[in-house]
Tab-separated table of C-alpha atoms in Angstrom:
chain	number	residue	atom	x	y	z
A	1	PRO	CA	10.020	141.265	105.545
A	2	PRO	CA	9.668	144.127	103.395
A	3	LEU	CA	13.403	144.916	102.992
A	4	VAL	CA	13.722	141.260	101.686
A	5	ARG	CA	10.793	141.550	99.485
A	6	LEU	CA	12.637	144.712	97.962
A	7	PHE	CA	16.090	142.908	97.208
A	8	LYS	CA	14.041	140.292	95.890
A	9	ARG	CA	12.112	142.898	93.323
A	10	LEU	CA	15.755	143.847	92.468
A	11	GLU	CA	16.705	140.480	91.460
A	12	GLY	CA	13.785	139.851	89.693
A	13	ALA	CA	14.227	142.940	87.832
A	14	ALA	CA	17.461	141.603	86.721
A	15	MET	CA	16.451	138.054	85.485
A	16	LEU	CA	13.527	139.825	83.475
A	17	GLY	CA	16.586	141.391	81.464
A	18	GLN	CA	16.820	144.954	83.086
A	19	SER	CA	20.297	145.978	83.042
A	20	PRO	CA	22.224	144.542	86.100
A	21	ARG	CA	23.638	148.257	86.795
A	22	ARG	CA	20.109	148.718	88.459
A	23	ILE	CA	21.101	146.429	90.987
A	24	THR	CA	23.962	148.818	92.166
A	25	ILE	CA	25.579	149.601	95.509
A	26	VAL	CA	23.011	152.011	96.039
A	27	ALA	CA	19.918	149.882	96.639
A	28	TYR	CA	22.041	147.739	99.110
A	29	LEU	CA	23.624	150.524	101.049
A	30	SER	CA	20.086	152.458	101.171
A	31	ILE	CA	18.832	149.415	102.517
A	32	LEU	CA	21.284	149.003	105.400
A	33	ALA	CA	21.017	152.480	105.974
A	34	ALA	CA	17.310	152.523	106.441
A	35	LEU	CA	17.795	149.661	108.522
A	36	HIS	CA	20.385	151.055	110.744
A	37	GLY	CA	18.004	154.589	110.815
A	38	ALA	CA	15.125	152.476	111.898
A	39	SER	CA	17.460	150.534	114.817
A	40	ALA	CA	18.604	154.050	115.570
A	41	ALA	CA	15.681	155.478	116.295
A	42	GLY	CA	14.345	153.124	118.934
A	43	GLY	CA	11.553	151.760	117.517
A	44	GLN	CA	10.850	154.957	115.711
A	45	CYS	CA	10.501	153.408	111.923
A	46	ASP	CA	10.000	155.658	108.663
A	47	LEU	CA	9.080	152.389	106.798
A	48	PRO	CA	4.986	151.902	106.257
A	49	GLN	CA	2.629	150.753	108.799
A	50	GLY	CA	3.250	147.159	109.321
A	51	SER	CA	6.651	147.004	108.088
A	52	CYS	CA	8.858	147.473	111.510
A	53	ALA	CA	9.626	144.348	112.968
A	54	GLU	CA	11.327	143.499	116.230
A	55	LYS	CA	15.182	144.190	116.735
A	56	HIS	CA	16.299	140.673	116.186
A	57	SER	CA	13.801	140.325	112.893
A	58	LEU	CA	15.674	143.626	111.942
A	59	ALA	CA	19.014	141.982	112.772
A	60	SER	CA	18.151	139.038	110.787
A	61	ASP	CA	17.134	140.808	107.674
A	62	HIS	CA	20.249	142.991	108.098
A	63	LEU	CA	22.740	139.908	107.943
A	64	LEU	CA	20.663	138.570	105.119
A	65	ILE	CA	21.110	141.484	103.270
A	66	SER	CA	24.965	141.490	103.970
A	67	THR	CA	25.345	138.041	102.974
A	68	ARG	CA	23.610	138.302	99.751
A	69	PHE	CA	25.589	141.538	99.160
A	70	THR	CA	28.582	139.354	99.630
A	71	LYS	CA	27.511	136.962	97.011
A	72	ALA	CA	25.719	139.142	94.388
A	73	ARG	CA	29.128	141.484	94.461
A	74	THR	CA	30.917	139.812	91.670
A	75	HIS	CA	27.763	139.903	89.497
A	76	ALA	CA	25.428	143.108	90.081
A	77	VAL	CA	27.904	145.238	92.293
A	78	VAL	CA	30.808	144.866	90.290
A	79	GLU	CA	28.538	145.793	87.273
A	80	ALA	CA	27.765	149.215	89.029
A	81	ALA	CA	31.273	149.995	90.060
A	82	ASP	CA	32.729	149.024	86.462
A	83	GLY	CA	30.265	151.364	85.202
A	84	LEU	CA	31.310	153.938	87.736
A	85	LEU	CA	34.967	153.371	86.966
A	86	GLN	CA	34.799	152.887	83.160
A	87	GLY	CA	36.156	156.271	81.180
A	88	GLY	CA	33.555	156.299	78.867
A	89	SER	CA	30.798	156.289	81.786
A	90	SER	CA	32.663	158.194	84.334
A	91	ALA	CA	31.215	161.590	83.307
A	92	ALA	CA	27.692	159.895	83.133
A	93	GLY	CA	28.278	158.189	86.610
A	94	LEU	CA	28.853	161.662	88.287
A	95	GLY	CA	25.179	161.417	89.084
A	96	SER	CA	23.143	158.554	90.085
A	97	GLN	CA	26.123	155.748	89.932
A	98	GLN	CA	27.798	157.787	92.083
A	99	GLU	CA	25.649	157.815	94.621
A	100	GLY	CA	26.478	154.460	95.556
A	101	VAL	CA	30.026	155.212	96.642
A	102	ALA	CA	28.794	158.431	98.253
A	103	ALA	CA	26.045	156.046	100.213
A	104	LEU	CA	28.927	153.940	101.101
A	105	GLU	CA	30.487	157.051	102.848
A	106	ALA	CA	27.712	157.981	104.457
A	107	PHE	CA	26.856	154.523	105.864
A	108	VAL	CA	30.712	154.291	107.401
A	109	MET	CA	30.527	158.124	108.429
A	110	LYS	CA	27.446	157.108	110.419
A	111	GLN	CA	29.098	154.443	112.374
A	112	VAL	CA	32.408	156.649	112.754
A	113	ASP	CA	30.223	159.532	114.308
A	114	LYS	CA	28.722	156.780	116.646
A	115	ALA	CA	32.082	155.527	117.498
A	116	LEU	CA	33.397	159.231	118.238
A	117	SER	CA	30.476	159.972	120.412
A	118	ASN	CA	30.307	156.864	122.575
A	119	PRO	CA	34.182	155.086	121.798
A	120	LYS	CA	33.194	152.591	124.244
A	121	SER	CA	30.118	151.043	122.901
A	122	ALA	CA	30.231	148.116	120.734
A	123	LEU	CA	28.887	147.781	117.587
A	124	PRO	CA	25.895	145.063	116.790
A	125	GLU	CA	26.720	141.815	115.098
A	126	ASP	CA	24.615	142.812	111.825
A	127	THR	CA	26.771	146.070	111.568
A	128	LEU	CA	29.904	144.428	111.964
A	129	ALA	CA	29.161	141.951	109.105
A	130	SER	CA	28.048	144.676	106.841
A	131	LEU	CA	31.258	146.753	107.617
A	132	LYS	CA	33.652	143.544	106.928
A	133	ALA	CA	31.449	143.015	103.615
A	134	PHE	CA	32.060	146.767	102.591
A	135	LYS	CA	35.742	146.147	103.379
A	136	ASP	CA	35.921	143.751	100.962
A	137	TYR	CA	34.332	146.010	98.443
A	138	THR	CA	36.930	148.834	99.373
A	139	LYS	CA	39.515	146.725	98.514
A	140	ALA	CA	37.982	145.348	95.293
A	141	LEU	CA	37.785	149.340	94.260
A	142	GLN	CA	40.912	149.918	94.799
A	143	GLU	CA	41.884	146.766	92.486
A	144	ASP	CA	39.547	147.598	89.699
A	145	VAL	CA	41.047	151.229	89.750
A	146	LEU	CA	44.408	150.551	89.429
A	147	LYS	CA	43.366	147.914	86.364
A	148	LEU	CA	41.284	150.793	84.678
A	149	HIS	CA	44.056	153.214	85.316
A	150	ALA	CA	46.203	150.880	83.423
A	151	SER	CA	44.064	150.189	80.489
A	152	ASP	CA	43.529	153.591	80.078
A	153	GLN	CA	47.211	154.382	80.160
A	154	LYS	CA	47.463	151.826	77.571
A	155	ASP	CA	44.783	152.935	75.459
A	156	ILE	CA	46.541	156.615	75.266
A	157	ASP	CA	49.892	155.115	74.552
A	158	LEU	CA	48.358	153.290	71.841
A	159	ASP	CA	46.354	156.149	70.107
A	160	LEU	CA	49.841	158.266	70.510
A	161	ASP	CA	51.392	155.167	68.480
A	162	ASP	CA	48.944	155.472	65.897
A	163	ILE	CA	49.285	159.362	65.409
A	164	LYS	CA	53.220	158.708	65.143
A	165	ASN	CA	52.680	155.539	62.679
A	166	CYS	CA	50.969	158.022	60.016
A	167	SER	CA	53.971	159.651	59.503
A	168	ASP	CA	56.006	156.134	59.519
A	169	SER	CA	54.283	154.992	56.829
A	170	GLY	CA	56.909	155.966	54.022
A	171	LEU	CA	56.091	159.671	53.678
A	172	GLU	CA	59.642	160.853	54.621
A	173	ALA	CA	61.156	158.434	51.981
A	174	LYS	CA	58.860	159.476	49.081
A	175	ARG	CA	60.031	163.414	50.495
A	176	SER	CA	63.505	162.622	50.200
A	177	SER	CA	63.045	160.870	46.793
A	178	MET	CA	61.221	164.075	45.380
A	179	GLU	CA	63.861	166.681	46.525
A	180	ASP	CA	66.488	164.452	45.128
A	181	LEU	CA	64.961	164.460	41.950
A	182	ARG	CA	64.149	168.288	42.035
A	183	ARG	CA	67.858	169.217	42.794
A	184	GLN	CA	68.686	167.020	39.755
A	185	HIS	CA	66.114	168.297	37.477
A	186	HIS	CA	67.030	171.957	38.747
A	187	SER	CA	70.844	171.475	38.249
A	188	CYS	CA	70.229	169.767	34.768
A	189	ARG	CA	68.056	172.807	33.885
A	190	GLU	CA	71.091	175.100	34.825
A	191	GLN	CA	73.604	173.201	32.654
A	192	GLN	CA	71.142	173.413	29.861
A	193	ALA	CA	70.491	177.117	30.128
A	194	ALA	CA	74.359	177.603	30.167
A	195	MET	CA	74.720	175.640	27.645
A	196	VAL	CA	72.429	177.472	25.303
A	197	ASP	CA	74.650	180.780	26.090
A	198	THR	CA	77.572	178.380	24.812
A	199	THR	CA	76.027	177.376	21.905
A	200	ASN	CA	74.438	180.451	20.738
A	201	SER	CA	77.963	181.928	21.182
A	202	ALA	CA	79.472	179.215	19.224
A	203	CYS	CA	76.910	179.482	16.423
A	204	GLU	CA	76.907	183.315	16.235
A	205	GLU	CA	80.728	183.072	15.972
A	206	TYR	CA	80.330	180.518	12.882
A	207	ASN	CA	77.811	182.732	11.124
A	208	ARG	CA	79.599	185.928	11.492
A	209	ALA	CA	82.634	184.304	9.811
A	210	ARG	CA	80.295	182.425	7.407
A	211	LYS	CA	78.895	185.672	6.133
A	212	SER	CA	82.404	187.894	6.451
A	213	ASP	CA	83.884	189.275	3.397
A	214	ARG	CA	86.863	186.778	4.188
A	215	PHE	CA	84.500	183.683	3.227
A	216	ALA	CA	81.201	184.967	1.795
A	217	GLY	CA	83.210	187.790	-0.563
A	218	ALA	CA	85.380	185.412	-2.359
A	219	PRO	CA	84.031	181.378	-1.987
A	220	PRO	CA	85.711	179.405	-4.445
A	221	THR	CA	83.743	179.005	-7.491
A	222	CYS	CA	86.074	176.381	-9.713
A	223	SER	CA	84.772	172.675	-10.066
A	224	LEU	CA	86.065	169.588	-8.131
A	225	ALA	CA	84.206	167.570	-10.509
A	226	LYS	CA	87.406	166.154	-12.395
A	227	VAL	CA	88.768	164.489	-9.232
A	228	ALA	CA	89.056	161.234	-11.456
A	229	THR	CA	90.340	162.515	-14.512
A	230	ASP	CA	93.716	161.268	-16.015
A	231	SER	CA	94.262	164.347	-17.936
A	232	PRO	CA	97.362	166.457	-16.731
A	233	ASP	CA	95.439	169.911	-17.892
A	234	ALA	CA	91.946	169.119	-16.199
A	235	LEU	CA	94.237	167.304	-12.653
A	236	GLU	CA	96.143	170.609	-12.391
A	237	ALA	CA	92.953	172.603	-12.718
A	238	PHE	CA	91.615	170.108	-10.058
A	239	GLU	CA	94.395	170.465	-7.631
A	240	THR	CA	94.524	173.862	-7.874
A	241	CYS	CA	90.756	174.180	-7.015
A	242	LEU	CA	91.034	171.872	-4.308
A	243	THR	CA	94.163	173.938	-2.965
A	244	GLN	CA	91.798	176.980	-2.731
A	245	THR	CA	88.740	174.875	-1.496
A	246	TYR	CA	90.793	173.904	1.307
A	247	LYS	CA	92.276	177.132	2.221
A	248	TRP	CA	88.879	178.417	2.265
A	249	THR	CA	87.530	176.015	4.620
A	250	ALA	CA	90.279	175.351	7.095
A	251	GLY	CA	89.413	178.916	8.315
A	252	LEU	CA	85.349	178.072	8.624
A	253	GLU	CA	85.366	174.181	9.353
A	254	PRO	CA	86.434	174.344	12.704
A	255	LEU	CA	83.805	177.052	13.563
A	256	ARG	CA	81.298	175.075	12.020
A	257	GLU	CA	82.125	171.839	13.675
A	258	ALA	CA	82.150	173.974	17.162
A	259	CYS	CA	78.526	174.948	16.473
A	260	HIS	CA	77.513	171.793	15.331
A	261	ALA	CA	78.792	169.957	18.559
A	262	ALA	CA	77.338	172.385	20.971
A	263	ARG	CA	73.945	171.906	19.310
A	264	GLU	CA	74.441	168.132	19.830
A	265	GLU	CA	75.024	168.586	23.488
A	266	LEU	CA	72.452	170.936	23.832
A	267	TYR	CA	69.848	168.482	22.337
A	268	GLU	CA	71.384	165.350	24.483
A	269	LYS	CA	71.105	167.760	27.697
A	270	ALA	CA	67.699	168.804	27.237
A	271	GLU	CA	66.503	165.068	26.677
A	272	LYS	CA	68.278	164.440	29.547
A	273	CYS	CA	66.660	167.274	31.511
A	274	LYS	CA	63.052	166.141	30.193
A	275	GLU	CA	63.624	162.514	31.441
A	276	LEU	CA	64.861	164.158	35.205
A	277	GLN	CA	61.377	166.505	34.845
A	278	SER	CA	59.306	163.555	34.080
A	279	SER	CA	61.090	161.413	37.253
A	280	PHE	CA	60.404	164.314	39.267
A	281	GLU	CA	57.092	164.913	38.540
A	282	VAL	CA	55.860	161.298	38.952
A	283	SER	CA	57.681	161.342	42.651
A	284	ALA	CA	56.035	164.873	43.454
A	285	CYS	CA	52.610	162.748	42.575
A	286	LEU	CA	53.870	160.076	44.840
A	287	HIS	CA	54.785	162.256	47.495
A	288	ALA	CA	51.384	164.017	47.322
A	289	THR	CA	49.572	160.838	47.360
A	290	LYS	CA	51.440	159.785	50.530
A	291	GLN	CA	51.369	163.723	51.918
A	292	GLU	CA	47.537	163.491	51.753
A	293	ASP	CA	47.387	159.850	53.162
A	294	THR	CA	49.068	161.011	56.291
A	295	CYS	CA	47.327	164.145	56.689
A	296	SER	CA	44.165	162.427	56.585
A	297	CYS	CA	45.417	159.553	59.242
A	298	ARG	CA	46.725	162.325	61.551
A	299	GLU	CA	43.671	163.888	61.135
A	300	ARG	CA	41.553	160.839	62.028
A	301	THR	CA	43.678	159.566	64.804
A	302	ILE	CA	44.414	162.880	66.348
A	303	ALA	CA	40.603	163.341	66.530
A	304	HIS	CA	40.058	160.405	67.972
A	305	PHE	CA	43.053	160.463	70.872
A	306	GLU	CA	41.650	164.278	72.019
A	307	THR	CA	37.955	162.432	72.266
A	308	ARG	CA	39.699	159.667	74.188
A	309	ARG	CA	41.875	162.085	76.166
A	310	LYS	CA	38.733	164.201	76.962
A	311	THR	CA	36.864	161.108	78.023
A	312	ILE	CA	39.601	159.625	79.965
A	313	SER	CA	40.416	163.099	81.911
A	314	GLU	CA	36.867	163.103	82.880
A	315	GLY	CA	36.936	159.359	84.442
A	316	GLU	CA	40.092	160.036	85.846
A	317	HIS	CA	39.449	162.294	88.248
A	318	VAL	CA	36.117	160.411	89.090
A	319	ARG	CA	38.402	157.072	89.843
A	320	GLN	CA	41.224	159.313	92.340
A	321	HIS	CA	38.208	160.135	94.259
A	322	ILE	CA	37.140	156.648	94.486
A	323	TYR	CA	40.300	155.256	95.344
A	324	LYS	CA	40.699	157.880	97.962
A	325	SER	CA	37.280	157.174	99.540
A	326	ALA	CA	37.831	153.369	99.564
A	327	VAL	CA	41.401	153.773	100.868
A	328	GLN	CA	39.863	156.050	103.632
A	329	MET	CA	36.694	153.780	103.987
A	330	ALA	CA	38.820	150.735	104.481
A	331	CYS	CA	40.934	152.311	107.277
A	332	PHE	CA	37.475	153.078	109.320
A	333	ILE	CA	36.242	149.840	108.943
A	334	ASP	CA	39.302	148.428	110.233
A	335	VAL	CA	39.072	150.619	113.274
A	336	LEU	CA	35.412	150.134	113.696
A	337	VAL	CA	35.741	146.124	113.423
A	338	ASN	CA	38.853	145.530	115.414
A	339	ASP	CA	39.138	146.012	119.521
A	340	THR	CA	41.290	149.417	119.072
A	341	THR	CA	42.051	150.852	122.638
A	342	ASP	CA	41.674	154.599	121.616
A	343	LYS	CA	39.035	154.314	118.537
A	344	ARG	CA	39.013	158.201	118.983
A	345	GLU	CA	42.380	158.827	118.021
A	346	ALA	CA	42.548	155.849	115.272
A	347	LEU	CA	39.504	157.363	113.771
A	348	GLN	CA	41.023	160.954	113.904
A	349	THR	CA	43.960	159.235	112.143
A	350	CYS	CA	41.977	157.645	109.373
A	351	LYS	CA	39.916	161.443	108.733
A	352	GLU	CA	43.544	163.071	108.246
A	353	LEU	CA	45.130	159.709	106.294
A	354	PRO	CA	47.215	161.471	103.192
A	355	ILE	CA	46.398	159.515	100.311
A	356	ASP	CA	48.529	159.815	97.335
A	357	VAL	CA	46.886	159.209	93.952
A	358	SER	CA	49.913	160.364	91.896
A	359	HIS	CA	50.004	156.910	90.448
A	360	LEU	CA	46.774	157.263	89.321
A	361	GLN	CA	47.323	160.401	86.827
A	362	ILE	CA	47.081	159.566	82.949
A	363	ALA	CA	50.683	160.678	81.073
A	364	PHE	CA	48.823	161.834	78.172
A	365	GLY	CA	52.325	163.150	76.471
A	366	LEU	CA	52.476	165.265	73.617
A	367	VAL	CA	51.034	164.548	69.898
A	368	PRO	CA	53.823	163.692	67.648
A	369	GLU	CA	54.582	166.772	65.338
A	370	VAL	CA	55.784	166.017	61.581
A	371	ALA	CA	57.112	168.134	59.076
A	372	VAL	CA	54.364	167.987	56.906
A	373	THR	CA	52.096	170.735	55.370
A	374	CYS	CA	48.626	169.395	54.462
A	375	SER	CA	47.843	172.505	52.101
A	376	GLN	CA	50.441	172.296	49.811
A	377	ALA	CA	49.529	173.067	45.873
A	378	GLN	CA	49.137	169.969	43.919
A	379	PRO	CA	51.698	169.051	41.028
A	380	CYS	CA	50.987	170.401	38.062
A	381	SER	CA	48.662	173.324	39.218
A	382	GLU	CA	49.387	176.845	38.371
A	383	LYS	CA	51.104	177.696	41.494
A	384	TRP	CA	53.038	174.366	41.586
A	385	LEU	CA	54.400	175.295	38.512
A	386	SER	CA	55.236	178.527	39.052
A	387	ASP	CA	56.814	177.583	42.161
A	388	GLU	CA	59.059	175.057	40.788
A	389	TYR	CA	59.518	176.505	37.185
A	390	GLY	CA	58.308	179.590	36.147
A	391	ALA	CA	60.232	181.283	39.177
A	392	LYS	CA	63.614	179.661	38.036
A	393	ALA	CA	66.211	181.863	36.599
A	394	TRP	CA	66.957	179.188	33.981
A	395	HIS	CA	63.368	178.911	32.732
A	396	SER	CA	63.250	181.224	30.181
A	397	ARG	CA	66.274	179.565	28.345
A	398	ALA	CA	65.573	175.900	29.225
A	399	PRO	CA	61.811	175.440	29.138
A	400	THR	CA	60.110	172.786	30.251
A	401	ALA	CA	58.053	169.951	28.914
A	402	ALA	CA	54.086	169.854	29.292
A	403	CYS	CA	53.677	168.704	32.874
A	404	ALA	CA	51.990	165.347	33.681
A	405	ALA	CA	49.124	165.848	36.035
A	406	CYS	CA	48.497	163.395	39.110
A	407	GLY	CA	46.374	160.466	38.145
A	408	THR	CA	47.775	160.410	34.211
A	409	LYS	CA	49.351	157.666	32.720
A	410	ALA	CA	52.161	159.717	32.170
A	411	ALA	CA	52.366	160.760	35.614
A	412	GLY	CA	52.154	156.892	36.782
A	413	THR	CA	55.570	155.638	34.852
A	414	LEU	CA	58.499	157.063	33.243
A	415	PRO	CA	57.861	158.192	29.480
A	416	PRO	CA	60.016	156.452	26.575
A	417	THR	CA	62.675	158.023	24.737
A	418	PRO	CA	60.833	160.315	22.624
A	419	ALA	CA	61.551	161.134	18.877
A	420	PRO	CA	63.982	164.090	18.340
A	421	THR	CA	62.056	167.188	18.613
A	422	PRO	CA	63.723	170.487	17.354
A	423	ILE	CA	65.641	172.835	19.704
A	424	SER	CA	65.721	176.320	18.819
A	425	VAL	CA	69.097	177.863	19.452
A	426	GLY	CA	69.350	181.502	18.507
A	427	VAL	CA	69.952	181.394	14.695
A	428	ALA	CA	69.092	177.976	13.447
A	429	THR	CA	66.560	175.123	14.002
A	430	VAL	CA	68.708	171.384	14.413
A	431	TYR	CA	66.731	168.113	14.072
A	432	SER	CA	69.343	165.527	14.402
A	433	THR	CA	73.138	165.192	13.608
A	434	HIS	CA	72.753	164.885	9.876
A	435	ALA	CA	69.657	167.519	9.694
A	436	ALA	CA	72.640	169.905	11.343
A	437	PHE	CA	75.052	168.842	8.948
A	438	MET	CA	72.643	169.180	5.871
A	439	ALA	CA	71.441	172.657	7.464
A	440	LEU	CA	74.743	173.994	7.696
A	441	ASN	CA	76.257	172.811	4.232
A	442	LYS	CA	73.441	174.177	2.064
């Protein structure tokens, strides 16, 4: 018969490599609807001339197709149902694929209408066989919806975890280390600036005294060259000169020593601050790199999450509709295939059946927030130098060394202890302890 030939053509299309989705529930239900339409017409057939058979032939075809439907469901129909239920294709399935569920509803509701118009009439055996096959399918639909909902929820949860993991990859540790070194460097420079003032004050006091009339006006002019003499006269002259020199230096030497000590402490502090500056800049580069990685990771994972959320959200509504329809159609089928005393009341109950789909709502959650600014100035850039160094109150008295930009050798490792460099302190330039002593005693 033509309907069997149609079914075989569908099977042949699948065997020739065409997508199994072509063998959808739409085809089966359309065939069954056509059969019942022809049967209900009392011999009036819409099929081509010669295609209409006798009643027993129609029933045979109908049962044959129902049997094939049951056997093929795990292959072709499940493929079609999966396509309809998959989150990625749910939106596309709003067209042709969703017609399968619509055809199921139309077929079942047609039998419901018949039962309501004539509650006492019994359904033909072929119709009962079809409805029982569809009852299994409605159960499978509900199970598939639940499985796919769980799968989608898992995907959403994993996506949110991926976003969270972007921020759990060491950024906070890098930030904490950088901020700690920033505080240490800032504190060191503040101390250095204060020591500049102290050193300038001590050295200015020494220089004022050194140039005063007390010392500059009458420095000892005698000679201490006869320190080893055995001559009484020469020894007396030496000792007189020594006393004069001692009295003269006794008032000046403590001032010189205070200036010298302050300069040495200032030099050591400046070197310490320079090391902290280098460590801070290295940590700032490491933090900037990790922050850039975090921002890139978040941008990528959030975009993926939003795309998936949009797709799943669209499929979510489709699956809820399918689930509600499957539950209601199952209710109708139970009434139709069972010997219910009052089919009218039972069918009305199915029509008004409240179906809860709250368990099919996806919990999309919230995108995890993180304290990260993705547009900060890079270390050693003009703005960064101004914010970190130039704008500080200590900078004019404790200027920083040249900044090592990220990616340079200096920025990757802590620098070795440098050779002593001159430190300008108000009234003199000191290079080392020995140089300071020599400079002060020229």
